[in-house]
Short mmCIF file of C-alpha atoms in Angstrom, two decimals:
data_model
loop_
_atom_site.label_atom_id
_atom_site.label_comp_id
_atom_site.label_asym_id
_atom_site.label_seq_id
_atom_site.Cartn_x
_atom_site.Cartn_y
_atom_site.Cartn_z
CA UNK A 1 -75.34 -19.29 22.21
CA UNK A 2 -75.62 -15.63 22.59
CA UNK A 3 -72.62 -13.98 24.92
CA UNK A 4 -70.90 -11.17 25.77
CA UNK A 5 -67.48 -11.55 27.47
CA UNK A 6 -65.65 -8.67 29.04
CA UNK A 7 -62.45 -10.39 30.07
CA UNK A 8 -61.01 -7.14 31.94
CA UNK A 9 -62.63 -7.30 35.61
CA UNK A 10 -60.96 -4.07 36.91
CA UNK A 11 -58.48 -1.91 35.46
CA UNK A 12 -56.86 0.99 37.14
CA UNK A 13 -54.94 3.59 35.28
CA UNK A 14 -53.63 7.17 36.24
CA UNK A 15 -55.19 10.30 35.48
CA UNK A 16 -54.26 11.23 31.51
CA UNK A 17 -53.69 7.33 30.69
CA UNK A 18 -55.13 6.25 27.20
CA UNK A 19 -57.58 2.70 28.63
CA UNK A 20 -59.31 0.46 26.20
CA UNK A 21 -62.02 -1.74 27.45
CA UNK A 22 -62.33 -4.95 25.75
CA UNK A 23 -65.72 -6.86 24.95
CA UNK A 24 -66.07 -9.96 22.62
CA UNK A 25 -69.55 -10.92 21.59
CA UNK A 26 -71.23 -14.72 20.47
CA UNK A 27 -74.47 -14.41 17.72
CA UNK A 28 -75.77 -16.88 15.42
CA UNK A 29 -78.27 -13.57 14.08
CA UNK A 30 -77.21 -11.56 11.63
CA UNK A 31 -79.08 -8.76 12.61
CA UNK A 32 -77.85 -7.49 15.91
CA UNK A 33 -76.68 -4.47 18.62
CA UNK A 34 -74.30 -3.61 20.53
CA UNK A 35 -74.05 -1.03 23.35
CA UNK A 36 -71.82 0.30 25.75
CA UNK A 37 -73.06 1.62 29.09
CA UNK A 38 -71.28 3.66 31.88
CA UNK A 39 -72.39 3.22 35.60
CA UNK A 40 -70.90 5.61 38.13
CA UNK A 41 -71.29 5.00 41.70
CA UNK A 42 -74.72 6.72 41.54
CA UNK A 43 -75.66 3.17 40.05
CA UNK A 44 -78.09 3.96 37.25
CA UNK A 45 -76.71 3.16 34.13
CA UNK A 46 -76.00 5.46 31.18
CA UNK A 47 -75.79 5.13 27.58
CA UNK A 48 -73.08 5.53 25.53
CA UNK A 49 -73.43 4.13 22.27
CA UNK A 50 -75.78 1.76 20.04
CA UNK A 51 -74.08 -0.04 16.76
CA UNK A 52 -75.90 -1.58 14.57
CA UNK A 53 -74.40 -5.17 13.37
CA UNK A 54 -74.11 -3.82 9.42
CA UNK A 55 -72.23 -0.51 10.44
CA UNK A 56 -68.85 -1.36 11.03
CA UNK A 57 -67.31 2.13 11.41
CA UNK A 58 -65.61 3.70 14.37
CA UNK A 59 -66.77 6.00 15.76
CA UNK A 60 -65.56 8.61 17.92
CA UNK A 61 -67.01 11.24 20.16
CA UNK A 62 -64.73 13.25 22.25
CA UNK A 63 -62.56 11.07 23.91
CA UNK A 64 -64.39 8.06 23.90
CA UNK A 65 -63.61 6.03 20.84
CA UNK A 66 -65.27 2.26 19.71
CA UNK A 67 -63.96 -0.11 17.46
CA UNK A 68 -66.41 -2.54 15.92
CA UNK A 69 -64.98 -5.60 13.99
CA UNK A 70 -67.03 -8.39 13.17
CA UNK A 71 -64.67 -10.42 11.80
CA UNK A 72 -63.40 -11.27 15.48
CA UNK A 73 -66.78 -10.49 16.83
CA UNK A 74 -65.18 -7.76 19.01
CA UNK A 75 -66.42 -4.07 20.17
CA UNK A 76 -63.84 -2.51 22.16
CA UNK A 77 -64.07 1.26 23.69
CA UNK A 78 -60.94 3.43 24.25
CA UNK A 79 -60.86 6.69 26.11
CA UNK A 80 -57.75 8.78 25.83
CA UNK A 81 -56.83 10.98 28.17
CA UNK A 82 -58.90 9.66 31.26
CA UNK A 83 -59.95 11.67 33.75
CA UNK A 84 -60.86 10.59 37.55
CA UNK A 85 -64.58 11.23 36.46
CA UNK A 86 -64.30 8.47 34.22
CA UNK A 87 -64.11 5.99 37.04
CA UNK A 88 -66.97 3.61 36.62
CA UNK A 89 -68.10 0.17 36.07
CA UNK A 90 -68.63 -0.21 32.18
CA UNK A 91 -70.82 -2.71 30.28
CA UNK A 92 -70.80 -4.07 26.92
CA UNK A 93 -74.04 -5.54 25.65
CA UNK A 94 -75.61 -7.56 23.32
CA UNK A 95 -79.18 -6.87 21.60
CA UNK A 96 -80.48 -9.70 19.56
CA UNK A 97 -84.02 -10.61 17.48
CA UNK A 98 -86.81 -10.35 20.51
CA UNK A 99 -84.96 -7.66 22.13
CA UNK A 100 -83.54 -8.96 24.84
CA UNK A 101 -80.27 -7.01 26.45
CA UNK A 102 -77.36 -9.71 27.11
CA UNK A 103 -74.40 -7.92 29.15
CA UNK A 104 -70.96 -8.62 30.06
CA UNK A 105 -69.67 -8.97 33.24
CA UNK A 106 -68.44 -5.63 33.61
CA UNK A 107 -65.18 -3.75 33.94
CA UNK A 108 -64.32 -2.05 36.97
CA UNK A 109 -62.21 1.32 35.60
CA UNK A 110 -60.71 3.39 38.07
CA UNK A 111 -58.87 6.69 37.06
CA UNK A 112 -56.12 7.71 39.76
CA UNK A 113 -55.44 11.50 40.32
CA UNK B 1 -86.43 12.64 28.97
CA UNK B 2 -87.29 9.07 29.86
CA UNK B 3 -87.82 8.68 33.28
CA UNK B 4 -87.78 4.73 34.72
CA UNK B 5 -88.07 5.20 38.63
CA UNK B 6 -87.70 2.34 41.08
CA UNK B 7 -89.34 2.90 44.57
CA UNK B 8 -86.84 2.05 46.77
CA UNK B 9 -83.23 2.74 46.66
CA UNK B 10 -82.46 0.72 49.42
CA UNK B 11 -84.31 -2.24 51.07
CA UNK B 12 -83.59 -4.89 54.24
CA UNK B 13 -86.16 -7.93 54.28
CA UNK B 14 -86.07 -10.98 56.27
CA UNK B 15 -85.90 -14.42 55.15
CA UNK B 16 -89.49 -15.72 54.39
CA UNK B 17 -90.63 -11.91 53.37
CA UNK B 18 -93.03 -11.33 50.37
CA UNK B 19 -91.53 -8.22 48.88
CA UNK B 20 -92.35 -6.06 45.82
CA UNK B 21 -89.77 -4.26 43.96
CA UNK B 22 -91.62 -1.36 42.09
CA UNK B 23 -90.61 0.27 38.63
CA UNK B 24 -92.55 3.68 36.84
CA UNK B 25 -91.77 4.85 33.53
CA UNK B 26 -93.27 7.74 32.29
CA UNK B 27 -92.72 7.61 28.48
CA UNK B 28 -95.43 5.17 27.02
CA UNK B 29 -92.53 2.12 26.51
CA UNK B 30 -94.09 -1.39 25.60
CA UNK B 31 -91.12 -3.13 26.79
CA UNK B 32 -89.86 -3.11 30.69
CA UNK B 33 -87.35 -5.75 32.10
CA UNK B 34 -86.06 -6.49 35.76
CA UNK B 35 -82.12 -7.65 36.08
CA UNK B 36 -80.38 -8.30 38.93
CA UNK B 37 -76.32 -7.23 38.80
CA UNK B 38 -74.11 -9.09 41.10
CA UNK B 39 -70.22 -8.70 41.13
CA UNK B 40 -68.47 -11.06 38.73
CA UNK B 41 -71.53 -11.77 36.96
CA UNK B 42 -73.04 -8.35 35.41
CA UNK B 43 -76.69 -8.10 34.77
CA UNK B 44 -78.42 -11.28 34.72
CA UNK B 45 -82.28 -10.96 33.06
CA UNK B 46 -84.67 -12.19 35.47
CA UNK B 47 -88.38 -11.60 33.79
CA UNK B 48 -89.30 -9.11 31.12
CA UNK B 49 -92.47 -7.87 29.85
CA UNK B 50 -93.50 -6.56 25.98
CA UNK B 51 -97.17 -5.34 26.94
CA UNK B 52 -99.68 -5.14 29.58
CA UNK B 53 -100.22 -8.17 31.46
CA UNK B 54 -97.46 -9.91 29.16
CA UNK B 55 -94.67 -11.58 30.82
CA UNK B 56 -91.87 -13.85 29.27
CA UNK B 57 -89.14 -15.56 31.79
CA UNK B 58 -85.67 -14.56 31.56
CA UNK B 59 -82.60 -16.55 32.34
CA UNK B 60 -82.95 -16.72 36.57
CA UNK B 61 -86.62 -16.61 36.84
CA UNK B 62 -86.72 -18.81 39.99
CA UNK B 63 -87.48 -17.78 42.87
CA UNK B 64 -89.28 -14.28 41.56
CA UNK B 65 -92.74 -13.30 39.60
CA UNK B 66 -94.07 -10.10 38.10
CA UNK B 67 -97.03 -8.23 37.34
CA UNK B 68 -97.79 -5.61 34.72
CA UNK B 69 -101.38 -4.70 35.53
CA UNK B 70 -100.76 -1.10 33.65
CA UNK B 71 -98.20 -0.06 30.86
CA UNK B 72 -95.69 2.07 32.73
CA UNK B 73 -95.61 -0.05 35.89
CA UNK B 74 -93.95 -3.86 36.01
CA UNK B 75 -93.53 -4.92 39.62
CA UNK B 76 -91.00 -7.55 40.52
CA UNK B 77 -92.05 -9.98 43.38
CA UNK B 78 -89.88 -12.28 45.44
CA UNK B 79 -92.49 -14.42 46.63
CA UNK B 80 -90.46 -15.74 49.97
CA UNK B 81 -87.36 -14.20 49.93
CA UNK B 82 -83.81 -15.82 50.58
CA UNK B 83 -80.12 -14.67 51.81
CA UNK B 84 -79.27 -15.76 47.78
CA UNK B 85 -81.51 -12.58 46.62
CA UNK B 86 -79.29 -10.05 48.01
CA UNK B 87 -78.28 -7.87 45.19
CA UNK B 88 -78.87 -4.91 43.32
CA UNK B 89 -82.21 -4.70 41.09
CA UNK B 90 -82.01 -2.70 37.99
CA UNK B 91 -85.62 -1.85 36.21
CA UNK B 92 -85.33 -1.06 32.38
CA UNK B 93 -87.59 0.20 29.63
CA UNK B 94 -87.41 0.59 26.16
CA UNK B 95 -89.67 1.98 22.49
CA UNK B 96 -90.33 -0.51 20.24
CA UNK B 97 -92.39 -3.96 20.72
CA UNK B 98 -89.97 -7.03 20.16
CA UNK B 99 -87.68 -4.25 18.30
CA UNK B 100 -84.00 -4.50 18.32
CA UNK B 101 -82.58 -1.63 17.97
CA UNK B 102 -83.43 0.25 20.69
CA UNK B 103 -81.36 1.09 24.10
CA UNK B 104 -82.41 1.00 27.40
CA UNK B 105 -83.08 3.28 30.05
CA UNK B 106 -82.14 2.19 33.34
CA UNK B 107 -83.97 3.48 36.88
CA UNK B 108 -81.09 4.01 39.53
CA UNK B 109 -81.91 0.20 41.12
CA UNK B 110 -82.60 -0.96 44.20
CA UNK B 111 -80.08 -2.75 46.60
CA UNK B 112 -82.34 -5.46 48.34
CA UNK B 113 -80.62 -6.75 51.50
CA UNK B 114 -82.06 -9.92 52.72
CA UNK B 115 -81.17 -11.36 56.61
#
């Protein structure tokens, strides 16, 4: 079966709070992706990063952090320092062989001033 | 810039309607794909399409149809709509035919209300 569980369904932290966002993934391919997207209120969503299934390095890009590790088929995404425009629904996803998008449920972040 | 543009941001049908969710893109993408996002459940794949006139089902086909007549248009069609398709609709495109490493880009959805 191919899933993606986000067991976090809203999280609410204060303004300056280090958040990670968890997301655990189920493949039988061995050739996969995995995404993270941001949607603010606006509703369309944004993309934050792609990882390929063979690159297992963090990476980090300002203060938005992801750790991949396959060996517990997990890609979690920290940001440190959150700010208030950070508040968003978040989604990890899944890209598998004939390039369909699976997504988690979703996590509900909300930044407090 | 890819552009995916859905027609309507907001929409109120009545039971029984025939209505047709629209999606643009303007960058020459084989692939487009309709989801619907509910709370609780995320985005949930409802048809997809990897050329013109191509369509494959996705995991909550029922109840919906589509129709890619030209490359940068995919239309989603509720073909009597119920109270149970109230949601938000979230039009997608992406490079690559059957490729996998490719992102998305989203259109802003539409929030379909259905009394």
């Amino acid at each position: 079966a191919q899933k993606v569980t986000q067991a976090q369904t809203e999280i609410s932290v204060v303004e300056k709070e280090d958040v990670t966002l968890d997301c655990v993934y189920e493949t039988r391919d061995t050739t996969y992706y995995l995404f993270w997207y941001k949607q603010p209120p606006s509703g369309e969503l944004v993309f934050l990063i792609r990882r390929n299934s063979f690159d297992e390095q963090n990476e980090i890009s300002g203060r938005y952090s992801w750790n991949f590790q396959k060996s517990t088929s997990s890609f979690n995404f920290t940001i440190t320092a959150s700010q208030v425009v950070d508040s968003a629904v978040y989604f990890c996803a899944l890209r598998v062989q004939g390039g369909k998008l699976i997504f988690g449920q979703g996590t509900e972040l909300s930044v407090k001033p | 810039d890819v552009k995916v543009t859905q027609s309507s941001r907001y929409l109120v049908k009545r039971t029984g309607e025939k209505v047709f969710l629209e999606c643009v893109q303007d960058m020459d993408h084989e692939n487009m794909f309709w989801y619907r996002q509910d709370p609780g459940l995320g985005l949930r794949l409802i048809y997809f399409s990897y050329d013109v006139k191509m369509k494959e089902k996705g995991d909550i086909p029922e109840g919906y149809s589509v129709s890619r007549e030209k490359k940068e248009r995919f239309s989603l069609i509720l073909e009597s709509a119920s109270t149970n398709q109230t949601s938000m609709y979230l039009c997608a495109s992406s490079l690559g035919r059957r490729s996998s490493n490719y992102g998305y880009t989203f259109g802003s959805g539409t929030r379909l209300t259905v009394v």
